[in-house]
Coordinates of C-alpha atoms in Angstrom, one line a residue:
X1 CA 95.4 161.7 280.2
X2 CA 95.3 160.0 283.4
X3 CA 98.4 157.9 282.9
X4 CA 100.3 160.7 281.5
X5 CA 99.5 162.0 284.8
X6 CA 100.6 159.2 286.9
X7 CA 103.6 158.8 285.3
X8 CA 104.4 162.3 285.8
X9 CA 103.7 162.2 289.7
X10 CA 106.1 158.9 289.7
X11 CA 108.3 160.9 288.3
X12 CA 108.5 164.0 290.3
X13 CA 108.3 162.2 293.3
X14 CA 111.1 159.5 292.6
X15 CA 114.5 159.7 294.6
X16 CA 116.3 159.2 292.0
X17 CA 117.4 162.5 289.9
X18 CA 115.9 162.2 286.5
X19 CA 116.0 165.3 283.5
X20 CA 115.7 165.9 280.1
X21 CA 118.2 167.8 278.9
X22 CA 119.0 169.3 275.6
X23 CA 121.6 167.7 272.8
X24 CA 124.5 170.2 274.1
X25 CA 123.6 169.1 278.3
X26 CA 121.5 171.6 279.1
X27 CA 118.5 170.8 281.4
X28 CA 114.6 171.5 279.6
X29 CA 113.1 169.7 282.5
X30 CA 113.8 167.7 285.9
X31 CA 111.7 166.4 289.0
X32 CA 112.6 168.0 292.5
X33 CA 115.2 165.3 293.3
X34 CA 117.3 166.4 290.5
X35 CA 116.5 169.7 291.5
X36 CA 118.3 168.9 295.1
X37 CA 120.9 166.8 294.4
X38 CA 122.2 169.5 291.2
X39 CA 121.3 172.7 293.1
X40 CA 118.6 173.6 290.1
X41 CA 116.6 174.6 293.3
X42 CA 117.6 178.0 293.3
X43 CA 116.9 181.3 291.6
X44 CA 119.9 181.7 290.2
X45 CA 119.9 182.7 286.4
X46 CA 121.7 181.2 283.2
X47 CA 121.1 177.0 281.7
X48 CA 121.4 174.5 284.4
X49 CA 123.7 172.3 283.4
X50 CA 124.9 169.5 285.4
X51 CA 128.2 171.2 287.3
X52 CA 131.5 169.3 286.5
X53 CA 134.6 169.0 289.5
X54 CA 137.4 169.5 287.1
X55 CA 138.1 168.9 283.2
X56 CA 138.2 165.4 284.0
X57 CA 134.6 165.2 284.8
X58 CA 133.2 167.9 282.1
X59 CA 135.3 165.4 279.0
X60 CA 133.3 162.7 280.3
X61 CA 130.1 164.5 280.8
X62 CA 130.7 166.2 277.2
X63 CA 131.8 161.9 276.2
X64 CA 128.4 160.8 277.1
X65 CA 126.8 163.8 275.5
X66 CA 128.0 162.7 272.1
X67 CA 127.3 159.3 272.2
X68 CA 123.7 160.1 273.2
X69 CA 123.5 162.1 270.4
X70 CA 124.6 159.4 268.3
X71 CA 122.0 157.2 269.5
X72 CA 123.7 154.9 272.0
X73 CA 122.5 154.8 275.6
X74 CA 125.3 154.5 278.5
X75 CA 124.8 153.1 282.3
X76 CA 126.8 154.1 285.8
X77 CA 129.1 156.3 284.2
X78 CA 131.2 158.2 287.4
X79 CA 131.4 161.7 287.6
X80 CA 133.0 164.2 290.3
X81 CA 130.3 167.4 290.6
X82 CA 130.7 170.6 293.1
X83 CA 128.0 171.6 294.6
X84 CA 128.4 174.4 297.7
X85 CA 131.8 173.9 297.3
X86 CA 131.9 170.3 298.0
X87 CA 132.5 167.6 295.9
X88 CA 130.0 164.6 295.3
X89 CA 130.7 161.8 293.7
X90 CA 128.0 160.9 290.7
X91 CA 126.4 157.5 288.7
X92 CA 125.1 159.4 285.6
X93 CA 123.1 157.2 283.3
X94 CA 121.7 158.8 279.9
X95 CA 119.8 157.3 277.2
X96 CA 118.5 159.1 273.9
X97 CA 115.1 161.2 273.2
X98 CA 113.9 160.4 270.1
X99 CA 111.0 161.6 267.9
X100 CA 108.6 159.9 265.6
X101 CA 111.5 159.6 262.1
X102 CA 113.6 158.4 265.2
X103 CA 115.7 161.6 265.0
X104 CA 117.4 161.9 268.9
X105 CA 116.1 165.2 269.8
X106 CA 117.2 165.4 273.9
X107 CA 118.9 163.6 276.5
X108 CA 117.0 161.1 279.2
X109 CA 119.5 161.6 282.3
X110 CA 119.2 159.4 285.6
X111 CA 122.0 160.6 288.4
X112 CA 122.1 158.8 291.6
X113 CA 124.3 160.8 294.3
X114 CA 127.0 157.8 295.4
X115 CA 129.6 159.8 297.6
X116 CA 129.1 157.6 300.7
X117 CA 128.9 154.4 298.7
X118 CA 132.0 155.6 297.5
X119 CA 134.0 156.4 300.4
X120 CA 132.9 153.2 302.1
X121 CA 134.1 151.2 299.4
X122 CA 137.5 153.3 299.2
X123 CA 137.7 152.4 303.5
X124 CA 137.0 148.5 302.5
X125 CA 139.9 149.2 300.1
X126 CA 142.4 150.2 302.3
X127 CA 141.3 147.6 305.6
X128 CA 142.2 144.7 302.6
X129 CA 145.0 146.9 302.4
X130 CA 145.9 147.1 305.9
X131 CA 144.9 143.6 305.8
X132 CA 147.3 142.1 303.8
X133 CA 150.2 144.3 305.1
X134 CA 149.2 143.4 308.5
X135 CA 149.6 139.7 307.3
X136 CA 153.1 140.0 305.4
X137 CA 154.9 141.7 308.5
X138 CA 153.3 139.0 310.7
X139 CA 155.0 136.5 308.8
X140 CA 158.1 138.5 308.2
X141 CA 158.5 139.3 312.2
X142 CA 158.1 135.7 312.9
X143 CA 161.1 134.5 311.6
X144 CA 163.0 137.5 312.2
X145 CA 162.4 137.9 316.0
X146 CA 163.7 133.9 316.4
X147 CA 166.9 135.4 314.7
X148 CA 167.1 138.2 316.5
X149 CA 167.0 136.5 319.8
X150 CA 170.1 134.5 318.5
X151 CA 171.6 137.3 317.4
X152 CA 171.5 139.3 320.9
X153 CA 171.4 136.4 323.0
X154 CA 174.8 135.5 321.4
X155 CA 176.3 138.9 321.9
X156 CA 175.1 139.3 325.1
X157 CA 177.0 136.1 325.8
X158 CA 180.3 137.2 324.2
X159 CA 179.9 140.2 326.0
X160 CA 179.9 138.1 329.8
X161 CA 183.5 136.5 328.5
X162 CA 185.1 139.3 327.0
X163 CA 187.5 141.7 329.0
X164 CA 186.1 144.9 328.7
X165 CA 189.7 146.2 327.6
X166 CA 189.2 143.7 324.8
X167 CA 189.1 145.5 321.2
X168 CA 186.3 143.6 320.0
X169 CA 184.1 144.8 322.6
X170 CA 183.0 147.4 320.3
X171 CA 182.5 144.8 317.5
X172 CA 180.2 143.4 319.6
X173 CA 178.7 146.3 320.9
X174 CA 177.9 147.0 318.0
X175 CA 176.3 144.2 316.6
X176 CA 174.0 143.9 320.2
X177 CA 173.1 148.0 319.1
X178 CA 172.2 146.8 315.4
X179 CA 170.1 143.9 316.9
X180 CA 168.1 146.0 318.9
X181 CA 167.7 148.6 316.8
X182 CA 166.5 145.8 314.1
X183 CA 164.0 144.4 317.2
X184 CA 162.7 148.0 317.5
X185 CA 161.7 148.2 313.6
X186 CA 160.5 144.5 313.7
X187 CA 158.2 145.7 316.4
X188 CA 156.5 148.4 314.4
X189 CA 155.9 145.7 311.6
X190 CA 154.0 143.8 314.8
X191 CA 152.0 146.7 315.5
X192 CA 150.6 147.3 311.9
X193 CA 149.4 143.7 312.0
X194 CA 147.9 143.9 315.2
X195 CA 150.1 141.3 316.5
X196 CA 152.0 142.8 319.1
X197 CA 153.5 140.4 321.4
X198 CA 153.1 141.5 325.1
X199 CA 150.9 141.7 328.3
X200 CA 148.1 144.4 328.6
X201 CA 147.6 146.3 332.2
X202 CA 145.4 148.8 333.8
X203 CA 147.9 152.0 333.6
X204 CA 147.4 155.9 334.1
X205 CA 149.0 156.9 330.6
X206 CA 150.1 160.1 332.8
X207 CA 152.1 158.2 334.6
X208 CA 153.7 156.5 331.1
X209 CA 154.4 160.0 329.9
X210 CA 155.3 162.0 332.9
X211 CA 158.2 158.8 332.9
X212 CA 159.1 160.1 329.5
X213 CA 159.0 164.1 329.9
X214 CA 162.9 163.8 330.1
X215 CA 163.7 161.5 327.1
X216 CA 161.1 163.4 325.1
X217 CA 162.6 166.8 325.9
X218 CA 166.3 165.3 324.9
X219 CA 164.7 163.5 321.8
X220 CA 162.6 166.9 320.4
X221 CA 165.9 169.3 321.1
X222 CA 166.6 172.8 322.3
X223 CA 164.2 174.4 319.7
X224 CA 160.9 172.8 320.9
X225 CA 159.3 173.5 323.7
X226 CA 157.5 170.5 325.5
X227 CA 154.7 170.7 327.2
X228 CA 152.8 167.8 329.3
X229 CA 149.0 168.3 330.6
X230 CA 147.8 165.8 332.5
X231 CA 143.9 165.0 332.8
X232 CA 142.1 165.9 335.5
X233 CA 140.7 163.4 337.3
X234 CA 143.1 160.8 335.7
X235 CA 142.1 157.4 333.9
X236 CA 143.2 154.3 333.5
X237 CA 143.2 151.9 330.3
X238 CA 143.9 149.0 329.4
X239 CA 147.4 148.6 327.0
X240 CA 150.7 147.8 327.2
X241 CA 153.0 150.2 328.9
X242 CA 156.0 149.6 326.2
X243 CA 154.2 150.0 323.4
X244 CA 152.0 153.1 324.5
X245 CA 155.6 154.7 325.2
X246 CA 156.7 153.2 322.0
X247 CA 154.0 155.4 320.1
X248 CA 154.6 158.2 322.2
X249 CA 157.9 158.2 320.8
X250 CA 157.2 157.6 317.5
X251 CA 154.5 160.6 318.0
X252 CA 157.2 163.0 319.0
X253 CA 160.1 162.1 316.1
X254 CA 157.7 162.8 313.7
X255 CA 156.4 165.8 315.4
X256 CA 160.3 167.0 315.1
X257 CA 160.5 166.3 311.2
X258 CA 157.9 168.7 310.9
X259 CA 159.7 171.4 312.9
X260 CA 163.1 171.7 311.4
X261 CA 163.5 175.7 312.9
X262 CA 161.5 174.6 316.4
X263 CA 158.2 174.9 317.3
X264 CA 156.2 173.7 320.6
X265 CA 155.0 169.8 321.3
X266 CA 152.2 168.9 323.7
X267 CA 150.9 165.7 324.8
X268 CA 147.4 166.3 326.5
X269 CA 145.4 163.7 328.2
X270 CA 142.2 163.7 329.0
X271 CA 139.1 162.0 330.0
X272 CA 135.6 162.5 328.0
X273 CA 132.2 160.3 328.9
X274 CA 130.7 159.2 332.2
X275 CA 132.2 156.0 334.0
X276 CA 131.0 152.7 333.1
X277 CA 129.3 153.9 329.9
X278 CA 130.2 153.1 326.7
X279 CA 131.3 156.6 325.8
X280 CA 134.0 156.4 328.8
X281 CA 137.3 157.3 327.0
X282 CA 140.6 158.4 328.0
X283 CA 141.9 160.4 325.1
X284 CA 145.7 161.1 324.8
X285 CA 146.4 163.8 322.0
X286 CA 150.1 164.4 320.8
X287 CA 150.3 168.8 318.9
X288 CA 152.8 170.5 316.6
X289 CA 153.2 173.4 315.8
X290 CA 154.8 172.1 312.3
X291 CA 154.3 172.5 308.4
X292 CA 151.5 170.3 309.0
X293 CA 149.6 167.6 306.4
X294 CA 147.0 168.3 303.2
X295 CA 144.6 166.1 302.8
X296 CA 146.3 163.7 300.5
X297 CA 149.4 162.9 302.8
X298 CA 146.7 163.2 305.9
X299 CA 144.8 160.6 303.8
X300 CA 147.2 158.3 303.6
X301 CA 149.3 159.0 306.8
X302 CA 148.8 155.9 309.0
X303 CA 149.1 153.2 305.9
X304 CA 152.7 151.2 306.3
X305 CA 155.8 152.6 304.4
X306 CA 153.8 156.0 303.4
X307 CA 156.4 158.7 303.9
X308 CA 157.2 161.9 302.6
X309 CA 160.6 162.1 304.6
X310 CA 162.0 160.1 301.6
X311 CA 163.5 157.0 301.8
X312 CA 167.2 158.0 303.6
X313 CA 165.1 159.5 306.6
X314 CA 161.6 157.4 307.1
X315 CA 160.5 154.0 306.4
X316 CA 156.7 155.1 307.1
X317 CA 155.9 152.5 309.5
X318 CA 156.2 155.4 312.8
X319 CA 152.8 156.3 312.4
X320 CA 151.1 153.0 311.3
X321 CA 152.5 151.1 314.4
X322 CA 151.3 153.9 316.3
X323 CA 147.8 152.6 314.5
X324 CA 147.9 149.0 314.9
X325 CA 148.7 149.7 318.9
X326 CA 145.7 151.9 319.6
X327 CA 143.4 149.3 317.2
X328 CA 144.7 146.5 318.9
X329 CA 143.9 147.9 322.4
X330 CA 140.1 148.6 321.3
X331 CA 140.5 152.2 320.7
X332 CA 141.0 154.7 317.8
X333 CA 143.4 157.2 316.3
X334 CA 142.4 160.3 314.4
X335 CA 144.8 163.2 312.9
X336 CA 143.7 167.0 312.6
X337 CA 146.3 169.1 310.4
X338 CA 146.4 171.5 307.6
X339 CA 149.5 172.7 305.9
X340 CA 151.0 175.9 308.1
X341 CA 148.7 174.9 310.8
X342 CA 150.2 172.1 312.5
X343 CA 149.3 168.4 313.1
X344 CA 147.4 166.8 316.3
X345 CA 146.7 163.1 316.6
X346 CA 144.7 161.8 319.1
X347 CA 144.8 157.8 320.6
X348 CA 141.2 157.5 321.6
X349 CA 141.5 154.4 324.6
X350 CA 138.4 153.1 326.3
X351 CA 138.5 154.1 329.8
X352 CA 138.7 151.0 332.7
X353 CA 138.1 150.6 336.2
X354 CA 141.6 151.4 338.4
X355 CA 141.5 148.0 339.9
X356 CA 140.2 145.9 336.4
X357 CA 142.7 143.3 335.8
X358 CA 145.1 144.2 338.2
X359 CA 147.5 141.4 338.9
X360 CA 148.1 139.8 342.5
X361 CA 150.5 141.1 344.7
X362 CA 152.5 137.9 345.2
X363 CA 155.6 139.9 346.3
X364 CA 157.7 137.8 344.0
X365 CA 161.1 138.3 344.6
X366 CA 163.8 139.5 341.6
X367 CA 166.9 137.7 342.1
X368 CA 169.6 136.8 339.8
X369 CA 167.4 133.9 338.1
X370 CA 169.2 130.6 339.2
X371 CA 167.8 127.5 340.7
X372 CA 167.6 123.9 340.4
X373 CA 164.5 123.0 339.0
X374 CA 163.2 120.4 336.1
X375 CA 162.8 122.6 332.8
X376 CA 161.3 121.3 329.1
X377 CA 162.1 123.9 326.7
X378 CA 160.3 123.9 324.2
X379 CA 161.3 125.5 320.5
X380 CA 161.3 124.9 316.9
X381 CA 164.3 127.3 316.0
X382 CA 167.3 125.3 317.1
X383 CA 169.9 127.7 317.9
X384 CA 167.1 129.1 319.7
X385 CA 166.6 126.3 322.0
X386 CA 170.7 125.9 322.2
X387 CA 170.7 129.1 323.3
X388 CA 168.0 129.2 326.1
X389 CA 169.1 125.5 327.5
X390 CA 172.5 126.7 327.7
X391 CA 171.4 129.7 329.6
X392 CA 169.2 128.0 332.0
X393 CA 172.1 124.9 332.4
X394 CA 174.5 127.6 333.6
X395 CA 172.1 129.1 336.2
X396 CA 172.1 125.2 337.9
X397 CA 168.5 124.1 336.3
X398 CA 168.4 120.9 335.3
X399 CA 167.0 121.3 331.3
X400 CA 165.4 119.2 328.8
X401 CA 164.4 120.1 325.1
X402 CA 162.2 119.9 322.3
X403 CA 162.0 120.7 318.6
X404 CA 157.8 120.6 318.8
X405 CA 154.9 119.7 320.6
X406 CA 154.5 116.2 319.7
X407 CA 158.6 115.6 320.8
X408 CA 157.8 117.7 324.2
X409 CA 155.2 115.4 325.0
X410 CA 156.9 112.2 324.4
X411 CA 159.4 113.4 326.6
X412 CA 156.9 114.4 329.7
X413 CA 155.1 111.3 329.8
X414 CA 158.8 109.6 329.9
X415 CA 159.7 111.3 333.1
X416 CA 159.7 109.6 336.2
X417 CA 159.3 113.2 338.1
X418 CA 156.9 116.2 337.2
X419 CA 158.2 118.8 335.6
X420 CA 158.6 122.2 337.4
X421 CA 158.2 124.7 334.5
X422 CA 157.6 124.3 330.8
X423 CA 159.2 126.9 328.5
X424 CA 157.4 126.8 325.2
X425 CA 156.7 128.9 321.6
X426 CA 153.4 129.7 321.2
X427 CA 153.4 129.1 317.1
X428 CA 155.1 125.8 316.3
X429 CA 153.3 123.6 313.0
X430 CA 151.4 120.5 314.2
X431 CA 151.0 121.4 317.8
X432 CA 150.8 124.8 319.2
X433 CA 152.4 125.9 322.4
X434 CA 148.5 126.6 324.2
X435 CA 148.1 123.0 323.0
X436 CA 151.1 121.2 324.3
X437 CA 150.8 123.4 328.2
X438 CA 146.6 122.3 328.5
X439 CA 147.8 118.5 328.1
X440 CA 150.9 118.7 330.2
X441 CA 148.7 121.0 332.9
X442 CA 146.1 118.3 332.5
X443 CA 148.3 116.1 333.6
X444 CA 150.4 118.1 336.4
X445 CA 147.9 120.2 337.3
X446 CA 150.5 122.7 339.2
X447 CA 152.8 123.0 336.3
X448 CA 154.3 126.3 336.2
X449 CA 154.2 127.5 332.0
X450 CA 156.3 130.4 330.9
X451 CA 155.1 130.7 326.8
X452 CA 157.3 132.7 324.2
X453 CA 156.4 133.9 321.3
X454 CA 157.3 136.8 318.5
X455 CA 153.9 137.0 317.2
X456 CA 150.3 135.0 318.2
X457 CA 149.6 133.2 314.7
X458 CA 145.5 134.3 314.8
X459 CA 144.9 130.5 313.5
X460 CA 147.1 128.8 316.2
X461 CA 145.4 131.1 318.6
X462 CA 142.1 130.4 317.2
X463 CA 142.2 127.0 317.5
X464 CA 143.8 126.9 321.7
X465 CA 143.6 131.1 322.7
X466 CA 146.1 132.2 325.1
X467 CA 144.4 132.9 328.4
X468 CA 145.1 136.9 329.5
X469 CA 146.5 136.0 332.4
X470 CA 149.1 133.5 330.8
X471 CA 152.6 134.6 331.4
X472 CA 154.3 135.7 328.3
X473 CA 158.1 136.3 326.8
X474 CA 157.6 138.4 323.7
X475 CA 160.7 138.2 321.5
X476 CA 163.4 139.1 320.9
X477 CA 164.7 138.7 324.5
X478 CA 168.1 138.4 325.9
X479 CA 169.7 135.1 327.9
X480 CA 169.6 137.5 331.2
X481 CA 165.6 138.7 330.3
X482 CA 164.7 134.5 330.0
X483 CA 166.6 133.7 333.3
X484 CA 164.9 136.1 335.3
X485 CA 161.4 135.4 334.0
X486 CA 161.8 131.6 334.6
X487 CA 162.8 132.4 338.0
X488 CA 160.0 134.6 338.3
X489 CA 157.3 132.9 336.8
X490 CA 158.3 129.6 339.7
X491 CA 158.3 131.7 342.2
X492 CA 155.0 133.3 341.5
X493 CA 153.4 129.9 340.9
X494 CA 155.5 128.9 344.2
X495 CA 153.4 131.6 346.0
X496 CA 150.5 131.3 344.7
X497 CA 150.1 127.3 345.8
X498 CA 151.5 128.7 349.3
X499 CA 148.4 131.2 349.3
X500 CA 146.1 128.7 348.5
X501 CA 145.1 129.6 345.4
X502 CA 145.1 128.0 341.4
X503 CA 145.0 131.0 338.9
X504 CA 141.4 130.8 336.7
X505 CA 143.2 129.4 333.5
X506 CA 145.5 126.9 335.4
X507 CA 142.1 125.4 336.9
X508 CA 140.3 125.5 333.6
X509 CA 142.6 123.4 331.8
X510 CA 142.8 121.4 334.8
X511 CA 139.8 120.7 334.8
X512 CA 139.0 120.3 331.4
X513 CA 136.3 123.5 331.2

């Protein structure tokens, strides 16, 4: 008698949901957790039975039935169950009651409630996902941003020789569109990977999309009304201007798929938490009035190539760049939609200081980008490197160049004169570009080093990190866009010796630290 009884207390007062149920499923007996988790709590009449989702989930409740009844017990079978109208997510395990002529006269059930567990592992799911995508267009945007610098580099320069009465202008015109156009979907493949290639700053995102009110009311159309609210105070984060107008955009052509007869846009910012506390965070939140998401499609909306515009009109990577930016800068995205109700997502940025990370005010001056100075350029794509030391030839520098690190450093240590400005990839095999500027600053310790890159390898960077401050040309750029950055990037080096000064990375690898 007293075991019986302590066995029966271990079993009313065990998490886990355990019943006896009948041969057809109906419940004889069950402890309070199976009461809970089954909503047998009640005083609601009829059997208790355990409450299937759909058909799929009463055939398999009715499969394990019958082979209980045949004697056979079965473990972590999945079922979907509705309970208050919502649906949990089941491990039902059963094994056979059986008398003393082993007849099977009820059903042992044990349900564990695994809807978390499950929608955890489904998150897991889609980060490998994500993951792996992110990967692939890393790869992908490598090689196709060292082509696509040929490619407009090349017709920019056609462009310089051509008479502009010339008929194949508009050949070439049109391949320079095409280029950038290919640059701009290359790009999105960055963001999803969290690769962007660019230079964060502390900016008032009002500021970014006041700037675009005009473009945004041209690009939405005469049938949407546009609306910008501005925070009140403002904040600042910390991002990269192009790309937060980049998503902006991207926010507002999809915003305009969803409103084929018109409707009313609005991009609201504002500014939630106390400053310098964690929960300080500048939220930026892009509404429709449009047809709006269901679940499914809201589900699924910020994966790469998932589109429901079919494959003529979208290549689904609007929203999941939008994704990889905000991710990338720290912060978070979150959609809010139903279908007929419209669609609002929100890029949830973590809020900085005005002044954090503000740059120096060198007052460097932008002039045409010519000079005379000792260049190494650096670059493992040789029409590439043509390209860029024909450029900087015909603006008077005098160039030298490299397939790779190990080749740029032979030729350093041959020079009889320092150099004045290294131009290098960041990703090359062997020796990275980080790699090749420390031991070339190392041993001019004023060196002035302009990297380029079209996507930060995570192992390459690993191994020798690019400092924030480090001055970076993100390709695909144009003959004219290299010029003036070399320029600039000597005479802000120029002015900062003149000041006195050795920027905190140039020191470091000085140094050694």
């Amino acid at each position: 008698q007293g075991n019986e009884q302590r066995l029966q207390a271990v079993v009313e007062s065990s998490p886990v949901a355990i019943a006896e149920l009948d041969l057809h499923g109906t419940a004889r007996w069950w402890n309070r957790a199976a009461g809970s988790l089954l909503g047998w709590d009640g005083a609601v009449p009829g059997p208790r039975r355990i409450p299937a989702s759909d058909e799929e989930a009463a055939s398999a409740l009715r499969l394990l039935w019958d082979r209980t009844r045949r004697g056979e017990a079965t473990v972590g079978v999945q079922v979907s169950t509705t309970q208050d109208d919502e649906i949990r997510e089941l491990s039902v395990s059963t094994a056979p009651l059986v008398d003393h002529e082993g007849l099977v006269t009820g059903i042992l059930t044990v349900a564990e409630d695994i809807t978390e567990r499950q929608r955890m592992l489904e998150q897991f799911q889609q980060a490998e996902r994500l993951s792996a995508m992110a990967r692939l267009a890393g790869g992908v945007a490598h090689d196709f941003n060292n082509l696509l610098t040929v490619i407009l580099g090349c017709s920019e320069i056609l462009l310089r020789r051509v008479d502009a009465s010339d008929p194949l202008v508009t050949e070439v015109e049109a391949i320079q569109r095409a280029g950038q156009r290919a640059a701009a979907l290359t790009s999105q493949l960055l963001a999803i990977g969290h690769r962007q290639v660019g230079q964060s700053t502390v900016i008032d995102p009002d500021a970014v999309v006041n700037g675009m009110e005009p473009m945004l009311v041209r690009v939405m159309g005469e049938d949407v009304q546009v609306e910008v609210v501005p925070a009140e105070p403002r904040g600042h984060i910390l991002v990269d201007s192009a790309e937060l107008e980049r998503a902006v955009l991207n926010l507002a052509i999809n915003a305009r798929d969803a409103m084929p007869k018109g409707g009313r846009f609005v991009i609201r910012t504002s500014v939630v938490g106390e400053p310098d506390s964690p929960q300080h965070i500048v939220a930026l939140a892009a509404a429709d009035t449009g047809m709006g998401m269901d679940p499914e499609t809201a589900e699924h909306c910020f994966e790469p190539f998932y589109t429901t515009k079919g494959l003529a009109k979208g290549t689904g990577l609007g929203l999941a760049a939008v994704h990889g930016m905000v991710t990338q800068a720290g912060g978070q995205v979150s959609v809010d939609t139903a279908p007929g109700r419209g669609t609002t997502i929100t890029m949830w940025f973590p809020a900085v200081a005005a002044d954090e990370h503000a740059a120096a005010d060198l007052d460097v001056e932008d002039d045409a980008g010519v000079g005379d100075e000792l260049v190494l350029v650096v670059e493992d794509e040789d029409e590439l490197r043509r390209l860029a030391v024909r450029e900087l030839e015909e603006r008077g520098y005098l160039v030298l160049a490299a397939a790779n690190g190990m080749e740029a450093s032979q030729v350093a240590r041959s020079l009889e004169r320092p150099l004045d400005i290294l131009v290098t990839d960041v990703v090359m095999p062997e020796m990275s570009g980080v790699e090749l500027a420390d031991n070339l600053v190392a041993l001019w310790p004023t060196l002035t080093v302009l990297f380029m890159s079209g996507h930060l390898d995570e192992a390459a960077v690993a191994r020798h990190p690019l400092e924030a401050d480090a001055d970076l040309l993100a390709k695909p750029f144009t003959p004219d866009q290299l010029g003036r950055r070399v320029r600039q990037a000597l005479d802000r080096n120029a002015a900062v010796r003149k000041a006195g000064t050795v920027p905190e990375h140039l020191r470091a690898r000085a140094t050694g630290t």
